[in-house]
Amino acid sequence: MGGDFGPQVTIPASLACLRKNPQLKLIMVGDQAVLNDMLSDALLEFKDRISIQHASQVVEMHEPPQKALKNKKDSSMRVAINLVKEGQADACVSAGNTGALMATARFVLKMIPGIERPAIISTLPSIFGHTHMLDLGGNVDSSAEQLYQFAVMGEEVVKAVENIERPRVGLLNIGEEDTKGNEQVKAAAKLLEKSSLNYIGYVEGNSINAGSVKVDLIVTDGFVGNVALKSIEGAAKMIAMKLKEAFSRNIFTKLAGLAAYPVLKLFKDSIDPRLYNGASFIGLRGLVIKSHGGADALAFETAIQLAEVEVEKDVIRKISEKLESALAQKDTE
Amino acid sequence: MGGDFGPQVTIPASLACLRKNPQLKLIMVGDQAVLNDMLSDALLEFKDRISIQHASQVVEMHEPPQKALKNKKDSSMRVAINLVKEGQADACVSAGNTGALMATARFVLKMIPGIERPAIISTLPSIFGHTHMLDLGGNVDSSAEQLYQFAVMGEEVVKAVENIERPRVGLLNIGEEDTKGNEQVKAAAKLLEKSSLNYIGYVEGNSINAGSVKVDLIVTDGFVGNVALKSIEGAAKMIAMKLKEAFSRNIFTKLAGLAAYPVLKLFKDSIDPRLYNGASFIGLRGLVIKSHGGADALAFETAIQLAEVEVEKDVIRKISEKLESALAQKDTE
């Protein structure tokens, strides 16, 4: 029910995913009457693979998380996360209110021991393919220990999603020299150096999209990661606007735009943010994927597919095991 | 002598500036023999407006700042900053080693009372024109008080460069709600709210280039600001590469590129980073402008012109006065 468009987007995306993956089963959580109506044909087409779970409330997009937690105990978000807790669903995918989704997930599912708050990880395009980055806003003022935990958790996500054995892990800093950075980052570098991770050292902001070497996972504090992510979104938006402006100037530029249309379309597709939609909340005892609120059906499909991969690869169990051994190792030191 | 290209870039840029501004006088600091040779014609053309100051050493681009400070007392950088200290120059413009330039400027010029380290401010393109942002890496782990000082200092730079009375000041955060952010940012917001600045509230990373409202000055910690700046650089680089790739694919796309060339050129010019080159170190008792090390002549020209504007508008004096009254106001509270 969440996001800017609700079932208008989530239902077509769900049906597309059911068509693509015959293993997939979906429980649609929300207003039963609305869903029944919109799903009537699909309920026949995907008889055993789609079901409806009624939820009488919806968390509004700008509702304060604590208020939603207290007053919306039968929201679609809460009911969906309950299904994960009870083992009736392997993952919850939502385009709803981020803060409320995070607060609810944390309250219902609880954290893996040793983790305080969920970290948010997502994929971004890079000149080498993709880069994964965390934390994107779950935690601010992260300690060196937290940054290290992000790296341990993030590695499992990258291994699953990219299907690589030893992801290259970089720590976001404001220079590549040892003397650069704040105390937390310098201390985290020491933890990463002696870890079993494939740690490649400090990387700078430009490495997210276009560094000099490939990096599979970039680790940073949630404040910094969120600012970096949104700065990139702003840059891409400005550049797209300026490009459009240049081609809209007069009849000649418009003709040039017509000639270049197929190429511009190809270019636009190559950086389509919808193909990068979906952020995982990690550190929880269950899988929750957040879709962008403004996602269209194609974008929401990407978020569901991310959940499919992470379920299939058993990412949550792997994260728990890795963290347990990482924390145990620390205790014996 | 600094930067990736030395006098090959700094000299042509200097001559272009001398031609454009008849008020301008330049002291070229560096190896006398080299400069004499390269400037022979110019010394005649701009007789009273150009002079050479010999410096026997050059700070290397990757030399540790403390080493440069200790062993390179006759470097072009050090000699140029000395000229500012002695009042023989109104500003120093350098494309050299950033860390060494900052350490030397701080050591020679000293800070304005109450300021610990210089902040770095620069201009970025936005869909509304330009946005200025600081700190871009001078300070990490900035306190609320430091963030407030950045805003006070930054306002004077924006007033001078943009010629506006009341710049709109935003504080970089990871959401626009009061509850978002870290402690320093929340406390800085309180200081800004009760200040005389035209404070518009929290802004997010996307506001640097393409927010929903115009913001003239964005205030943030140096770690965050540096990451944001470089993330934007990386995004722009990736997008440019993908655009080029799309037009280079085959003979048809190349023809389309040919047809669209004038428009693509126009677009490229509209986001040309050379027009945004030059960052001011502020909080010092003298004016120092850092050009990008890889600047070409056009980019270095922009940095010199920035110095011209800041000198003409007496920015350093205005910053000192504003800070003094801001700090005095705080003491009486």
PDB file of N, CA, C and O in Angstrom, chain B residues 21-72:
ATOM      1  N   ASN B  21      41.887  42.509 -17.095  1.00  0.00           N
ATOM      2  CA  ASN B  21      41.698  43.460 -16.002  1.00  0.00           C
ATOM      3  C   ASN B  21      42.887  44.414 -15.903  1.00  0.00           C
ATOM      4  O   ASN B  21      43.942  44.057 -15.389  1.00  0.00           O
ATOM      5  N   PRO B  22      42.729  45.641 -16.397  1.00  0.00           N
ATOM      6  CA  PRO B  22      43.845  46.602 -16.426  1.00  0.00           C
ATOM      7  C   PRO B  22      44.296  47.030 -15.034  1.00  0.00           C
ATOM      8  O   PRO B  22      45.373  47.594 -14.870  1.00  0.00           O
ATOM      9  N   GLN B  23      43.487  46.766 -14.020  1.00  0.00           N
ATOM     10  CA  GLN B  23      43.835  47.091 -12.636  1.00  0.00           C
ATOM     11  C   GLN B  23      44.789  46.068 -12.032  1.00  0.00           C
ATOM     12  O   GLN B  23      45.417  46.314 -11.010  1.00  0.00           O
ATOM     13  N   LEU B  24      44.817  44.883 -12.645  1.00  0.00           N
ATOM     14  CA  LEU B  24      45.530  43.753 -12.044  1.00  0.00           C
ATOM     15  C   LEU B  24      47.044  43.855 -12.169  1.00  0.00           C
ATOM     16  O   LEU B  24      47.570  44.211 -13.220  1.00  0.00           O
ATOM     17  N   LYS B  25      47.748  43.586 -11.071  1.00  0.00           N
ATOM     18  CA  LYS B  25      49.207  43.426 -11.119  1.00  0.00           C
ATOM     19  C   LYS B  25      49.547  42.040 -10.593  1.00  0.00           C
ATOM     20  O   LYS B  25      48.953  41.594  -9.607  1.00  0.00           O
ATOM     21  N   LEU B  26      50.506  41.380 -11.237  1.00  0.00           N
ATOM     22  CA  LEU B  26      50.857  40.013 -10.812  1.00  0.00           C
ATOM     23  C   LEU B  26      52.338  39.895 -10.484  1.00  0.00           C
ATOM     24  O   LEU B  26      53.190  40.415 -11.208  1.00  0.00           O
ATOM     25  N   ILE B  27      52.624  39.200  -9.396  1.00  0.00           N
ATOM     26  CA  ILE B  27      54.003  38.844  -9.062  1.00  0.00           C
ATOM     27  C   ILE B  27      54.125  37.344  -9.315  1.00  0.00           C
ATOM     28  O   ILE B  27      53.426  36.544  -8.695  1.00  0.00           O
ATOM     29  N   MET B  28      54.957  36.972 -10.262  1.00  0.00           N
ATOM     30  CA  MET B  28      55.126  35.560 -10.589  1.00  0.00           C
ATOM     31  C   MET B  28      56.226  35.017  -9.688  1.00  0.00           C
ATOM     32  O   MET B  28      57.372  35.486  -9.746  1.00  0.00           O
ATOM     33  N   VAL B  29      55.885  33.991  -8.892  1.00  0.00           N
ATOM     34  CA  VAL B  29      56.859  33.472  -7.939  1.00  0.00           C
ATOM     35  C   VAL B  29      57.375  32.112  -8.384  1.00  0.00           C
ATOM     36  O   VAL B  29      56.577  31.193  -8.620  1.00  0.00           O
ATOM     37  N   GLY B  30      58.716  31.978  -8.501  1.00  0.00           N
ATOM     38  CA  GLY B  30      59.275  30.680  -8.906  1.00  0.00           C
ATOM     39  C   GLY B  30      60.706  30.840  -9.398  1.00  0.00           C
ATOM     40  O   GLY B  30      61.352  31.857  -9.120  1.00  0.00           O
ATOM     41  N   ASP B  31      61.135  29.847 -10.148  1.00  0.00           N
ATOM     42  CA  ASP B  31      62.508  29.838 -10.656  1.00  0.00           C
ATOM     43  C   ASP B  31      62.720  31.002 -11.634  1.00  0.00           C
ATOM     44  O   ASP B  31      62.115  31.037 -12.715  1.00  0.00           O
ATOM     45  N   GLN B  32      63.601  31.923 -11.228  1.00  0.00           N
ATOM     46  CA  GLN B  32      63.784  33.161 -11.991  1.00  0.00           C
ATOM     47  C   GLN B  32      64.177  32.911 -13.455  1.00  0.00           C
ATOM     48  O   GLN B  32      63.628  33.542 -14.360  1.00  0.00           O
ATOM     49  N   ALA B  33      65.103  31.976 -13.646  1.00  0.00           N
ATOM     50  CA  ALA B  33      65.595  31.701 -15.004  1.00  0.00           C
ATOM     51  C   ALA B  33      64.451  31.210 -15.900  1.00  0.00           C
ATOM     52  O   ALA B  33      64.243  31.720 -17.003  1.00  0.00           O
ATOM     53  N   VAL B  34      63.710  30.255 -15.371  1.00  0.00           N
ATOM     54  CA  VAL B  34      62.579  29.702 -16.135  1.00  0.00           C
ATOM     55  C   VAL B  34      61.557  30.788 -16.446  1.00  0.00           C
ATOM     56  O   VAL B  34      61.107  30.957 -17.586  1.00  0.00           O
ATOM     57  N   LEU B  35      61.195  31.555 -15.421  1.00  0.00           N
ATOM     58  CA  LEU B  35      60.152  32.565 -15.596  1.00  0.00           C
ATOM     59  C   LEU B  35      60.609  33.686 -16.525  1.00  0.00           C
ATOM     60  O   LEU B  35      59.850  34.130 -17.394  1.00  0.00           O
ATOM     61  N   ASN B  36      61.836  34.132 -16.349  1.00  0.00           N
ATOM     62  CA  ASN B  36      62.381  35.177 -17.216  1.00  0.00           C
ATOM     63  C   ASN B  36      62.298  34.766 -18.667  1.00  0.00           C
ATOM     64  O   ASN B  36      61.873  35.539 -19.531  1.00  0.00           O
ATOM     65  N   ASP B  37      62.682  33.514 -18.893  1.00  0.00           N
ATOM     66  CA  ASP B  37      62.692  32.985 -20.243  1.00  0.00           C
ATOM     67  C   ASP B  37      61.276  32.949 -20.822  1.00  0.00           C
ATOM     68  O   ASP B  37      61.029  33.417 -21.938  1.00  0.00           O
ATOM     69  N   MET B  38      60.349  32.424 -20.027  1.00  0.00           N
ATOM     70  CA  MET B  38      58.982  32.270 -20.531  1.00  0.00           C
ATOM     71  C   MET B  38      58.226  33.589 -20.601  1.00  0.00           C
ATOM     72  O   MET B  38      57.249  33.717 -21.334  1.00  0.00           O
ATOM     73  N   LEU B  39      58.658  34.568 -19.815  1.00  0.00           N
ATOM     74  CA  LEU B  39      57.911  35.823 -19.736  1.00  0.00           C
ATOM     75  C   LEU B  39      58.519  36.960 -20.543  1.00  0.00           C
ATOM     76  O   LEU B  39      58.015  38.091 -20.502  1.00  0.00           O
ATOM     77  N   SER B  40      59.614  36.662 -21.271  1.00  0.00           N
ATOM     78  CA  SER B  40      60.362  37.759 -21.897  1.00  0.00           C
ATOM     79  C   SER B  40      59.475  38.790 -22.611  1.00  0.00           C
ATOM     80  O   SER B  40      59.569  39.996 -22.336  1.00  0.00           O
ATOM     81  N   ASP B  41      58.582  38.326 -23.487  1.00  0.00           N
ATOM     82  CA  ASP B  41      57.717  39.265 -24.211  1.00  0.00           C
ATOM     83  C   ASP B  41      56.740  39.967 -23.271  1.00  0.00           C
ATOM     84  O   ASP B  41      56.505  41.174 -23.380  1.00  0.00           O
ATOM     85  N   ALA B  42      56.201  39.185 -22.358  1.00  0.00           N
ATOM     86  CA  ALA B  42      55.189  39.724 -21.453  1.00  0.00           C
ATOM     87  C   ALA B  42      55.782  40.811 -20.550  1.00  0.00           C
ATOM     88  O   ALA B  42      55.097  41.777 -20.196  1.00  0.00           O
ATOM     89  N   LEU B  43      57.045  40.645 -20.186  1.00  0.00           N
ATOM     90  CA  LEU B  43      57.675  41.642 -19.314  1.00  0.00           C
ATOM     91  C   LEU B  43      57.701  43.007 -19.991  1.00  0.00           C
ATOM     92  O   LEU B  43      57.658  44.048 -19.333  1.00  0.00           O
ATOM     93  N   LEU B  44      57.769  42.993 -21.327  1.00  0.00           N
ATOM     94  CA  LEU B  44      57.707  44.258 -22.076  1.00  0.00           C
ATOM     95  C   LEU B  44      56.264  44.738 -22.187  1.00  0.00           C
ATOM     96  O   LEU B  44      55.941  45.887 -21.913  1.00  0.00           O
ATOM     97  N   GLU B  45      55.368  43.785 -22.562  1.00  0.00           N
ATOM     98  CA  GLU B  45      53.962  44.142 -22.785  1.00  0.00           C
ATOM     99  C   GLU B  45      53.312  44.709 -21.520  1.00  0.00           C
ATOM    100  O   GLU B  45      52.561  45.686 -21.573  1.00  0.00           O
ATOM    101  N   PHE B  46      53.579  44.064 -20.366  1.00  0.00           N
ATOM    102  CA  PHE B  46      52.926  44.494 -19.117  1.00  0.00           C
ATOM    103  C   PHE B  46      53.941  45.067 -18.130  1.00  0.00           C
ATOM    104  O   PHE B  46      53.913  44.768 -16.928  1.00  0.00           O
ATOM    105  N   LYS B  47      54.821  45.919 -18.654  1.00  0.00           N
ATOM    106  CA  LYS B  47      55.981  46.429 -17.925  1.00  0.00           C
ATOM    107  C   LYS B  47      55.792  46.612 -16.412  1.00  0.00           C
ATOM    108  O   LYS B  47      56.476  45.990 -15.601  1.00  0.00           O
ATOM    109  N   ASP B  48      54.859  47.469 -16.027  1.00  0.00           N
ATOM    110  CA  ASP B  48      54.729  47.782 -14.598  1.00  0.00           C
ATOM    111  C   ASP B  48      53.770  46.861 -13.876  1.00  0.00           C
ATOM    112  O   ASP B  48      53.558  46.987 -12.683  1.00  0.00           O
ATOM    113  N   ARG B  49      53.178  45.962 -14.612  1.00  0.00           N
ATOM    114  CA  ARG B  49      52.118  45.144 -14.016  1.00  0.00           C
ATOM    115  C   ARG B  49      52.521  43.703 -13.770  1.00  0.00           C
ATOM    116  O   ARG B  49      51.749  42.924 -13.235  1.00  0.00           O
ATOM    117  N   ILE B  50      53.711  43.343 -14.184  1.00  0.00           N
ATOM    118  CA  ILE B  50      54.154  41.973 -13.931  1.00  0.00           C
ATOM    119  C   ILE B  50      55.588  42.008 -13.415  1.00  0.00           C
ATOM    120  O   ILE B  50      56.403  42.802 -13.874  1.00  0.00           O
ATOM    121  N   SER B  51      55.873  41.205 -12.413  1.00  0.00           N
ATOM    122  CA  SER B  51      57.239  41.132 -11.897  1.00  0.00           C
ATOM    123  C   SER B  51      57.532  39.697 -11.493  1.00  0.00           C
ATOM    124  O   SER B  51      56.629  38.871 -11.368  1.00  0.00           O
ATOM    125  N   ILE B  52      58.798  39.408 -11.317  1.00  0.00           N
ATOM    126  CA  ILE B  52      59.202  38.038 -10.962  1.00  0.00           C
ATOM    127  C   ILE B  52      59.828  38.047  -9.573  1.00  0.00           C
ATOM    128  O   ILE B  52      60.634  38.920  -9.248  1.00  0.00           O
ATOM    129  N   GLN B  53      59.420  37.101  -8.758  1.00  0.00           N
ATOM    130  CA  GLN B  53      60.034  36.940  -7.440  1.00  0.00           C
ATOM    131  C   GLN B  53      60.667  35.559  -7.419  1.00  0.00           C
ATOM    132  O   GLN B  53      59.961  34.550  -7.541  1.00  0.00           O
ATOM    133  N   HIS B  54      61.962  35.510  -7.243  1.00  0.00           N
ATOM    134  CA  HIS B  54      62.655  34.235  -7.306  1.00  0.00           C
ATOM    135  C   HIS B  54      62.342  33.344  -6.090  1.00  0.00           C
ATOM    136  O   HIS B  54      62.251  33.822  -4.961  1.00  0.00           O
ATOM    137  N   ALA B  55      62.178  32.057  -6.336  1.00  0.00           N
ATOM    138  CA  ALA B  55      62.073  31.054  -5.276  1.00  0.00           C
ATOM    139  C   ALA B  55      62.857  29.851  -5.769  1.00  0.00           C
ATOM    140  O   ALA B  55      62.623  29.380  -6.890  1.00  0.00           O
ATOM    141  N   SER B  56      63.768  29.347  -4.951  1.00  0.00           N
ATOM    142  CA  SER B  56      64.704  28.320  -5.433  1.00  0.00           C
ATOM    143  C   SER B  56      64.135  26.904  -5.341  1.00  0.00           C
ATOM    144  O   SER B  56      64.686  25.971  -5.898  1.00  0.00           O
ATOM    145  N   GLN B  57      63.015  26.732  -4.580  1.00  0.00           N
ATOM    146  CA  GLN B  57      62.494  25.373  -4.396  1.00  0.00           C
ATOM    147  C   GLN B  57      61.060  25.235  -4.910  1.00  0.00           C
ATOM    148  O   GLN B  57      60.366  26.228  -5.101  1.00  0.00           O
ATOM    149  N   VAL B  58      60.647  23.978  -5.095  1.00  0.00           N
ATOM    150  CA  VAL B  58      59.262  23.676  -5.488  1.00  0.00           C
ATOM    151  C   VAL B  58      58.763  22.557  -4.569  1.00  0.00           C
ATOM    152  O   VAL B  58      59.467  21.571  -4.368  1.00  0.00           O
ATOM    153  N   VAL B  59      57.560  22.711  -4.029  1.00  0.00           N
ATOM    154  CA  VAL B  59      56.963  21.619  -3.235  1.00  0.00           C
ATOM    155  C   VAL B  59      56.387  20.602  -4.214  1.00  0.00           C
ATOM    156  O   VAL B  59      55.624  20.970  -5.109  1.00  0.00           O
ATOM    157  N   GLU B  60      56.767  19.336  -4.044  1.00  0.00           N
ATOM    158  CA  GLU B  60      56.247  18.299  -4.934  1.00  0.00           C
ATOM    159  C   GLU B  60      54.772  18.034  -4.618  1.00  0.00           C
ATOM    160  O   GLU B  60      54.320  18.257  -3.498  1.00  0.00           O
ATOM    161  N   MET B  61      54.026  17.511  -5.606  1.00  0.00           N
ATOM    162  CA  MET B  61      52.578  17.330  -5.432  1.00  0.00           C
ATOM    163  C   MET B  61      52.243  16.323  -4.335  1.00  0.00           C
ATOM    164  O   MET B  61      51.172  16.393  -3.735  1.00  0.00           O
ATOM    165  N   HIS B  62      53.130  15.341  -4.075  1.00  0.00           N
ATOM    166  CA  HIS B  62      52.771  14.350  -3.057  1.00  0.00           C
ATOM    167  C   HIS B  62      53.670  14.415  -1.828  1.00  0.00           C
ATOM    168  O   HIS B  62      53.738  13.478  -1.041  1.00  0.00           O
ATOM    169  N   GLU B  63      54.366  15.533  -1.681  1.00  0.00           N
ATOM    170  CA  GLU B  63      55.246  15.718  -0.531  1.00  0.00           C
ATOM    171  C   GLU B  63      54.405  15.913   0.741  1.00  0.00           C
ATOM    172  O   GLU B  63      53.432  16.657   0.733  1.00  0.00           O
ATOM    173  N   PRO B  64      54.759  15.235   1.850  1.00  0.00           N
ATOM    174  CA  PRO B  64      53.996  15.441   3.081  1.00  0.00           C
ATOM    175  C   PRO B  64      54.083  16.910   3.530  1.00  0.00           C
ATOM    176  O   PRO B  64      55.176  17.490   3.538  1.00  0.00           O
ATOM    177  N   PRO B  65      52.957  17.506   3.899  1.00  0.00           N
ATOM    178  CA  PRO B  65      52.905  18.922   4.252  1.00  0.00           C
ATOM    179  C   PRO B  65      53.961  19.326   5.301  1.00  0.00           C
ATOM    180  O   PRO B  65      54.633  20.343   5.133  1.00  0.00           O
ATOM    181  N   GLN B  66      54.109  18.526   6.345  1.00  0.00           N
ATOM    182  CA  GLN B  66      55.045  18.909   7.405  1.00  0.00           C
ATOM    183  C   GLN B  66      56.490  18.923   6.906  1.00  0.00           C
ATOM    184  O   GLN B  66      57.299  19.737   7.337  1.00  0.00           O
ATOM    185  N   LYS B  67      56.780  18.019   5.977  1.00  0.00           N
ATOM    186  CA  LYS B  67      58.121  17.963   5.393  1.00  0.00           C
ATOM    187  C   LYS B  67      58.369  19.210   4.550  1.00  0.00           C
ATOM    188  O   LYS B  67      59.444  19.828   4.614  1.00  0.00           O
ATOM    189  N   ALA B  68      57.374  19.582   3.764  1.00  0.00           N
ATOM    190  CA  ALA B  68      57.495  20.782   2.921  1.00  0.00           C
ATOM    191  C   ALA B  68      57.695  22.010   3.804  1.00  0.00           C
ATOM    192  O   ALA B  68      58.517  22.883   3.515  1.00  0.00           O
ATOM    193  N   LEU B  69      56.952  22.060   4.896  1.00  0.00           N
ATOM    194  CA  LEU B  69      57.017  23.206   5.799  1.00  0.00           C
ATOM    195  C   LEU B  69      58.412  23.337   6.396  1.00  0.00           C
ATOM    196  O   LEU B  69      58.936  24.437   6.558  1.00  0.00           O
ATOM    197  N   LYS B  70      59.010  22.214   6.696  1.00  0.00           N
ATOM    198  CA  LYS B  70      60.304  22.202   7.380  1.00  0.00           C
ATOM    199  C   LYS B  70      61.480  22.412   6.421  1.00  0.00           C
ATOM    200  O   LYS B  70      62.404  23.164   6.708  1.00  0.00           O
ATOM    201  N   ASN B  71      61.386  21.720   5.258  1.00  0.00           N
ATOM    202  CA  ASN B  71      62.562  21.695   4.372  1.00  0.00           C
ATOM    203  C   ASN B  71      62.500  22.614   3.158  1.00  0.00           C
ATOM    204  O   ASN B  71      63.482  22.755   2.452  1.00  0.00           O
ATOM    205  N   LYS B  72      61.319  23.181   2.900  1.00  0.00           N
ATOM    206  CA  LYS B  72      61.200  23.977   1.670  1.00  0.00           C
ATOM    207  C   LYS B  72      60.866  25.429   2.001  1.00  0.00           C
ATOM    208  O   LYS B  72      59.827  25.942   1.600  1.00  0.00           O
TER     209      LYS B  72
END
